[in-house]
CSV table of C-alpha atoms and ligand atoms in Angstrom, one decimal:
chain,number,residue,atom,x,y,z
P,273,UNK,CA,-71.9,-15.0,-45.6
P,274,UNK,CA,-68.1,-15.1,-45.7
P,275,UNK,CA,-66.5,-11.6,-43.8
P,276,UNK,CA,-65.0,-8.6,-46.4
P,277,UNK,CA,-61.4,-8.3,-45.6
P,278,UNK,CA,-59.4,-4.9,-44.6
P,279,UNK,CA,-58.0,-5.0,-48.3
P,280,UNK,CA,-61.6,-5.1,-49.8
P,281,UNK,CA,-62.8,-2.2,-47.1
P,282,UNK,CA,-59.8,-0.3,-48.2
P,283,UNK,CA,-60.6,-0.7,-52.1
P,284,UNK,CA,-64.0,0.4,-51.0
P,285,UNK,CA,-63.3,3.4,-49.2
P,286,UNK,CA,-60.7,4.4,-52.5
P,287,UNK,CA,-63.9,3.4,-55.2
P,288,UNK,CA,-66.0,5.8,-52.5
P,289,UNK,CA,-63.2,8.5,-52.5
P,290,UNK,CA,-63.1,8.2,-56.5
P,291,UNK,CA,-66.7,8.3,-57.2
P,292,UNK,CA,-67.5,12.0,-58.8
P,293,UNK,CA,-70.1,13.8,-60.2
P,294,UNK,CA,-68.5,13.6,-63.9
P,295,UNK,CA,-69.8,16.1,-66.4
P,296,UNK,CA,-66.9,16.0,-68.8
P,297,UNK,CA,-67.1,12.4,-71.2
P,298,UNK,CA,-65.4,11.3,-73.5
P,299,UNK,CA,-67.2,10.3,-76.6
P,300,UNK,CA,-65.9,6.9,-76.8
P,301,UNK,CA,-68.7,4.3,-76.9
P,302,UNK,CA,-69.0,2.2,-73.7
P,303,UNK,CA,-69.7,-1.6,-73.9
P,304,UNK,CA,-73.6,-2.1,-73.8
P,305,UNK,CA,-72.6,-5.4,-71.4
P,306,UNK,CA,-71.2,-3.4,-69.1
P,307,UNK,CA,-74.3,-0.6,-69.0
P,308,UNK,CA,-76.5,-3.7,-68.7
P,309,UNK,CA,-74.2,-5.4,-66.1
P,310,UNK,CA,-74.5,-2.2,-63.7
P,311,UNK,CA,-77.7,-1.9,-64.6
P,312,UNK,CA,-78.7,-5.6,-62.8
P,313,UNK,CA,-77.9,-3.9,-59.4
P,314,UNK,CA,-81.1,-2.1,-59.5
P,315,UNK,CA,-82.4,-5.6,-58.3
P,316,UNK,CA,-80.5,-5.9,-55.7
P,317,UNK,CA,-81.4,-2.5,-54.2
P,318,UNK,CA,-83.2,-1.5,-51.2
P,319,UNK,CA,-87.0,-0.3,-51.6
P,320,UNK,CA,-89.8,0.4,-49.2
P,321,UNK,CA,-92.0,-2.6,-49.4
P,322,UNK,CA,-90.1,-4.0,-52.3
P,323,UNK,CA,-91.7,-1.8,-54.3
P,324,UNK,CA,-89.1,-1.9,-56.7
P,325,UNK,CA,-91.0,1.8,-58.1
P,326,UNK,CA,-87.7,2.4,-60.9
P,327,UNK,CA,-88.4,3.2,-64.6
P,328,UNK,CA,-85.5,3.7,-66.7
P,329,UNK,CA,-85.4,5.5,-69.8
P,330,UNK,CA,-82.5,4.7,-72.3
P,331,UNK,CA,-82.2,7.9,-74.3
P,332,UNK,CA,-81.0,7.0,-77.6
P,333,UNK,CA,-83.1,9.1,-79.6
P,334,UNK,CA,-81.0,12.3,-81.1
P,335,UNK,CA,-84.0,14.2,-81.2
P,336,UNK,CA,-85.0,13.1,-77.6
P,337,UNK,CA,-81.3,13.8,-76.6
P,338,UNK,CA,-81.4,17.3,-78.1
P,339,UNK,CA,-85.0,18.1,-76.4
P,340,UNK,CA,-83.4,16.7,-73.3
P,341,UNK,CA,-80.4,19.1,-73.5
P,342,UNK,CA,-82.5,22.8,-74.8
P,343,UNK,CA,-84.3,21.5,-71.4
P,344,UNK,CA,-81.5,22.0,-69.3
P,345,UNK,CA,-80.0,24.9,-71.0
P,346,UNK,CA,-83.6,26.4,-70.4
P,347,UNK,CA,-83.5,25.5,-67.4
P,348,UNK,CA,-80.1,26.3,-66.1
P,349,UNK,CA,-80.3,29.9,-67.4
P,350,UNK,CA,-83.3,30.3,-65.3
P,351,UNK,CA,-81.5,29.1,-62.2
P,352,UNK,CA,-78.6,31.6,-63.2
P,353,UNK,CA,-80.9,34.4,-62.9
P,354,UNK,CA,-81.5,34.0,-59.7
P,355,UNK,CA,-77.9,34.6,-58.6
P,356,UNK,CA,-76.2,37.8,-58.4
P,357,UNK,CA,-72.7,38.7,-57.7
P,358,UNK,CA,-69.6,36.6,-56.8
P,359,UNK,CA,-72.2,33.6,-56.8
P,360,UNK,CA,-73.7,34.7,-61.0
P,361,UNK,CA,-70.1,34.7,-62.1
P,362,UNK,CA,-68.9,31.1,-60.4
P,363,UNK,CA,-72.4,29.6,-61.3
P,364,UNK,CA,-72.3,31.3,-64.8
P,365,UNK,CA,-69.0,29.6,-65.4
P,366,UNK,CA,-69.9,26.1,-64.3
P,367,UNK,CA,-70.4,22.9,-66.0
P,368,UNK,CA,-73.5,21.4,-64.6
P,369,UNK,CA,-74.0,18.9,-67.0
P,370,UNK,CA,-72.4,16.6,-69.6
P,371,UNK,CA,-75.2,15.6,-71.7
P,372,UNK,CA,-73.5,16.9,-75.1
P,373,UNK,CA,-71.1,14.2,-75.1
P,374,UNK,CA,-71.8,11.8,-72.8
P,375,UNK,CA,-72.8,8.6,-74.8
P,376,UNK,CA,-74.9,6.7,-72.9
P,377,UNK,CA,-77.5,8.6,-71.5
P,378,UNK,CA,-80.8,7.6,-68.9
P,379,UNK,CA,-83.5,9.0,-67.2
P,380,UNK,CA,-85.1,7.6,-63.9
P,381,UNK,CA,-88.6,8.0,-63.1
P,382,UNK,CA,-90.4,6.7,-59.4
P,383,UNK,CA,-93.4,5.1,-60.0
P,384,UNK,CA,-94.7,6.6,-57.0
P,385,UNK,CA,-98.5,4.6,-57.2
P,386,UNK,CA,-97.0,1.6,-57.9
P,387,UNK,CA,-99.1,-1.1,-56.4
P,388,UNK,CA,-95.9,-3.3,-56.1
P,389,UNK,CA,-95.1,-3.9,-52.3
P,390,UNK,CA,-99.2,-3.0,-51.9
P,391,UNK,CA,-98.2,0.3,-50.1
P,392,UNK,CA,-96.1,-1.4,-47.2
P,393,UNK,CA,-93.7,1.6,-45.8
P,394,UNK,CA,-94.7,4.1,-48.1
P,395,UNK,CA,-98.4,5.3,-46.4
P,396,UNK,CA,-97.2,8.0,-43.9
P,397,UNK,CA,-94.1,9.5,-46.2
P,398,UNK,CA,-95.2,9.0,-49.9
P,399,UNK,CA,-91.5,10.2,-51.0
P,400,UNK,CA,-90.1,6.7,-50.1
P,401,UNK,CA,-90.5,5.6,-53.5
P,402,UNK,CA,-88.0,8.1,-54.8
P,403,UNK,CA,-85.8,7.7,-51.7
P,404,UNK,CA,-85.8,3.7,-53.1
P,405,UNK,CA,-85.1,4.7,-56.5
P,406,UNK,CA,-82.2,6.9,-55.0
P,407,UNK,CA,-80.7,4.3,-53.3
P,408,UNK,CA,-80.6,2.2,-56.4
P,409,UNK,CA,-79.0,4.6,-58.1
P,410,UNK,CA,-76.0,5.2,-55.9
P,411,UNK,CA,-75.5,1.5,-56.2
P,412,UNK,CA,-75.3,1.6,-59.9
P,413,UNK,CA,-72.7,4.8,-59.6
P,414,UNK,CA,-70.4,3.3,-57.8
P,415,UNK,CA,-70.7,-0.4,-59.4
P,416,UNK,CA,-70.1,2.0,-62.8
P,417,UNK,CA,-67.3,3.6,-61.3
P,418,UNK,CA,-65.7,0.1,-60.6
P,419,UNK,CA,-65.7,-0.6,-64.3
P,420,UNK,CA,-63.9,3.2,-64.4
P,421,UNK,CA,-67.3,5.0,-66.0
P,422,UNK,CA,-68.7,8.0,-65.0
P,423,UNK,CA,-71.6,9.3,-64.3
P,424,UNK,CA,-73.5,12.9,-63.9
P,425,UNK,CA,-76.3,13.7,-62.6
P,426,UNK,CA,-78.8,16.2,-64.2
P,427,UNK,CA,-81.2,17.9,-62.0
P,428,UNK,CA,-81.5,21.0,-63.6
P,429,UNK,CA,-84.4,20.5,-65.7
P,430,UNK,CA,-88.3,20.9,-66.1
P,431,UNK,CA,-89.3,17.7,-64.9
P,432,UNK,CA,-93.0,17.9,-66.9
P,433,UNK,CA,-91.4,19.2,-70.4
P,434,UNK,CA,-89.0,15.9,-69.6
P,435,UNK,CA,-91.5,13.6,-69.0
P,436,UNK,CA,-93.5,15.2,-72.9
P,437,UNK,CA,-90.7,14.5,-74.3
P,438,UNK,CA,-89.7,10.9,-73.5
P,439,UNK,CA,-93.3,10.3,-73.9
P,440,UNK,CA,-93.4,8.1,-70.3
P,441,UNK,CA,-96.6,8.3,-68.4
P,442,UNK,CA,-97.1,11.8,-66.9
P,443,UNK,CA,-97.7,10.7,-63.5
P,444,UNK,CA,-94.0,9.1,-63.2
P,445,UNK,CA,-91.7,11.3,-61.0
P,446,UNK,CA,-88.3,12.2,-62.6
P,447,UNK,CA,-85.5,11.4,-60.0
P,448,UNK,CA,-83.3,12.1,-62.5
P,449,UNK,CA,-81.4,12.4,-65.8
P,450,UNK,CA,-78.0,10.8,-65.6
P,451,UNK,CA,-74.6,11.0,-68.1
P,452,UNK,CA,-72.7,8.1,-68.6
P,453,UNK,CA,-68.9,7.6,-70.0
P,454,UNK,CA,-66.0,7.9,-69.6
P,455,UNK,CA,-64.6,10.6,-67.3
P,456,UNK,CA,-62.0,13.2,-69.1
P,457,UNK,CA,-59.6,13.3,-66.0
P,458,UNK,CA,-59.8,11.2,-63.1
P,459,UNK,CA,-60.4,13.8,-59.9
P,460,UNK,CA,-60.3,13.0,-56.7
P,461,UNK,CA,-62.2,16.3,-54.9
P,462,UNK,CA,-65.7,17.9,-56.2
P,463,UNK,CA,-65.4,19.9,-59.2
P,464,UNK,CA,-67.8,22.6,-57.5
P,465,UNK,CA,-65.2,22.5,-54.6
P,466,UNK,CA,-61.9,22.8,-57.0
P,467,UNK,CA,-64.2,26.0,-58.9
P,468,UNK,CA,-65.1,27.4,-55.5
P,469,UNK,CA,-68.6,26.8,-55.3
P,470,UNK,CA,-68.6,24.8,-52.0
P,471,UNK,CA,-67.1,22.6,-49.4
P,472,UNK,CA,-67.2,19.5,-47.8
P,473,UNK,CA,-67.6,18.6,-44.8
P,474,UNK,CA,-65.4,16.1,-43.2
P,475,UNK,CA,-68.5,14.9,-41.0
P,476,UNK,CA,-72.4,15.1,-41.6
P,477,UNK,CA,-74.0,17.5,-39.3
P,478,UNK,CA,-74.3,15.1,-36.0
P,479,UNK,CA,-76.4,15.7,-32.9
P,480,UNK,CA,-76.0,13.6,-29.8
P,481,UNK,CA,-79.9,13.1,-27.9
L,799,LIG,C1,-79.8,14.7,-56.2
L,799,LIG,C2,-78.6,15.3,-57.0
L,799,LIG,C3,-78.8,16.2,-58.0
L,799,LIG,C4,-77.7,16.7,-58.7
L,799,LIG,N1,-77.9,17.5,-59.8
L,799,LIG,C5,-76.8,18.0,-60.4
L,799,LIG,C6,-76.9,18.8,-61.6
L,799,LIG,O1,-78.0,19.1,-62.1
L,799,LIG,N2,-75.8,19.2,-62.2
L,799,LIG,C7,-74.6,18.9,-61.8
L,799,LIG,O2,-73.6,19.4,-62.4
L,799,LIG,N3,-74.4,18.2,-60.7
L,799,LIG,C8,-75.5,17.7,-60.0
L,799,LIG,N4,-75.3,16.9,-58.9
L,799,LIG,C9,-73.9,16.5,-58.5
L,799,LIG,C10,-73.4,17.3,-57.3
L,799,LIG,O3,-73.2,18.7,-57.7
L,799,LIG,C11,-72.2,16.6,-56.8
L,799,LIG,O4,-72.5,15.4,-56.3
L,799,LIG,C12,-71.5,17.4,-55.6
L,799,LIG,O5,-71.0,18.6,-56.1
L,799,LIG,C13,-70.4,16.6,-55.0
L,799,LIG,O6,-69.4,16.2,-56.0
L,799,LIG,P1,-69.0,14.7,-56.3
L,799,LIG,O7,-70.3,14.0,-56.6
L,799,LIG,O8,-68.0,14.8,-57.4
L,799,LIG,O9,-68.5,14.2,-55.0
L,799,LIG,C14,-76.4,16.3,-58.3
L,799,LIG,C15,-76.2,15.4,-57.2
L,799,LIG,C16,-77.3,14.9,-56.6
L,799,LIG,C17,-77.1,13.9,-55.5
C-alpha cells in the first residue's frame, strides 16, 4: 500500500473536525448514487468474525416515517420528565432529532444471532455485533460528510415499537435511526456544547498501568 501524505492526514483531521451530529436538513433531495455510494463502505468495515451482522432499513414509507417520528416525540417527552431544573429547560429546548425534514432516512439493526462468522469473537461479549455495526456506521458518516451530507443520529426512541413498525424481525437489535441531508449551517463545535448542554474534552479519560 502506497503511504497517505501530511496533506491527506490534514484533510482528514478537518473532515474529522467537520463531522457533526446534524439535526437541522434541508429538504433538498440528495442523489440516491451518492446514499448508495456511502452505503458500499459498510463492506469494508470492521466486524467480529466477519460477521457482517448490519440490516439497513430505507425508510421511505410516509406512514413508517410519521410512526418513526410520534416514536421519538413519545419518547423524548419521557426522557424530559426525568429532568428538573436548569437541566428540563436546556433539554426542553433542544433539537434532538431532524427526522421531519431530513430526506433520506435509515434505520440499523445488529443481527446479533447471525450465524455469519459462526460466532468467532462474539462468545464471551455478545454486544460485539453492535460494536461491528457501530463501527460501520462511523465509516459511512464521515464518507457522507466528504460528499458534504449530514447525518443525525436518533437514539431516543422505543426500540420494540420501532422494530413493529418497520415490520423487521423482532429479534434484530436497533443500533439506530439515522437523518440524512443536507446540513442547514456548517458548524464546527457540538450543537449540545454551543446550547450548553455539555463539553468536550480535549483528551479521552487516559490511565497509565
Ligand atoms: C450512540 C449515539 C446516540 C446518539 N443519539 C442522539 C439522539 O438521539 N439525538 C441527538 O440529537 N443526538 C444524538 N447523538 C449525537 C450526539 O449528541 C452528538 O454526537 C454529540 O453531542 C457530539 O456532537 P457532534 O456529533 O456534533 O460532535 C447520538 C450520538 C451517538 C454516538
Amino acid at each position: 500500500m502506497t503511504g497517505f501524505d501530511a496533506d491527506f492526514r490534514d484533510e482528514l483531521w478537518r473532515l474529522l473536525r467537520m463531522r457533526r451530529d446534524v439535526r437541522h436538513f434541508r429538504t433538498d433531495p440528495v442523489d440516491s448514487d451518492v446514499i448508495d455510494d456511502c452505503l458500499r463502505s459498510f463492506s469494508l468495515a470492521p466486524s467480529v468474525g466477519l460477521s457482517e451482522p448490519w440490516r439497513v432499513v430505507r425508510v421511505n414509507d410516509p406512514a413508517r416515517r410519521i410512526a418513526a417520528r410520534e416514536n421519538f416525540r413519545a419518547a423524548n417527552a419521557d426522557a424530559l420528565a426525568g429532568y428538573s431544573g436548569d437541566d428540563a429547560k436546556i433539554y426542553a429546548g433542544l433539537k434532538l432529532s431532524g427526522m421531519d425534514d431530513a430526506p433520506v432516512q435509515i434505520a440499523v439493526f445488529s443481527e446479533d444471532n447471525t450465524t455469519k462468522g459462526k460466532g468467532l469473537g462474539a462468545g464471551t461479549m455478545p454486544e460485539m455485533k453492535a460494536y461491528s455495526c457501530v463501527s460501520a456506521i462511523m465509516q459511512f458518516w464521515l464518507l457522507l460528510r466528504a460528499h458534504r451530507i449530514g447525518l443525525g443520529w436518533v437514539s431516543i426512541l422505543d426500540p420494540e415499537q420501532l422494530t413493529r413498525d418497520l415490520d423487521v424481525p423482532s429479534h434484530w437489535r436497533l443500533i439506530g435511526y439515522f437523518c440524512i441531508g443536507y446540513p442547514l449551517t456548517e458548524e464546527e463545535s457540538p450543537e449540545l456544547e454551543r446550547l450548553g448542554w455539555e463539553k468536550r474534552q480535549d483528551l479521552p479519560a487516559l490511565l497509565e498501568r
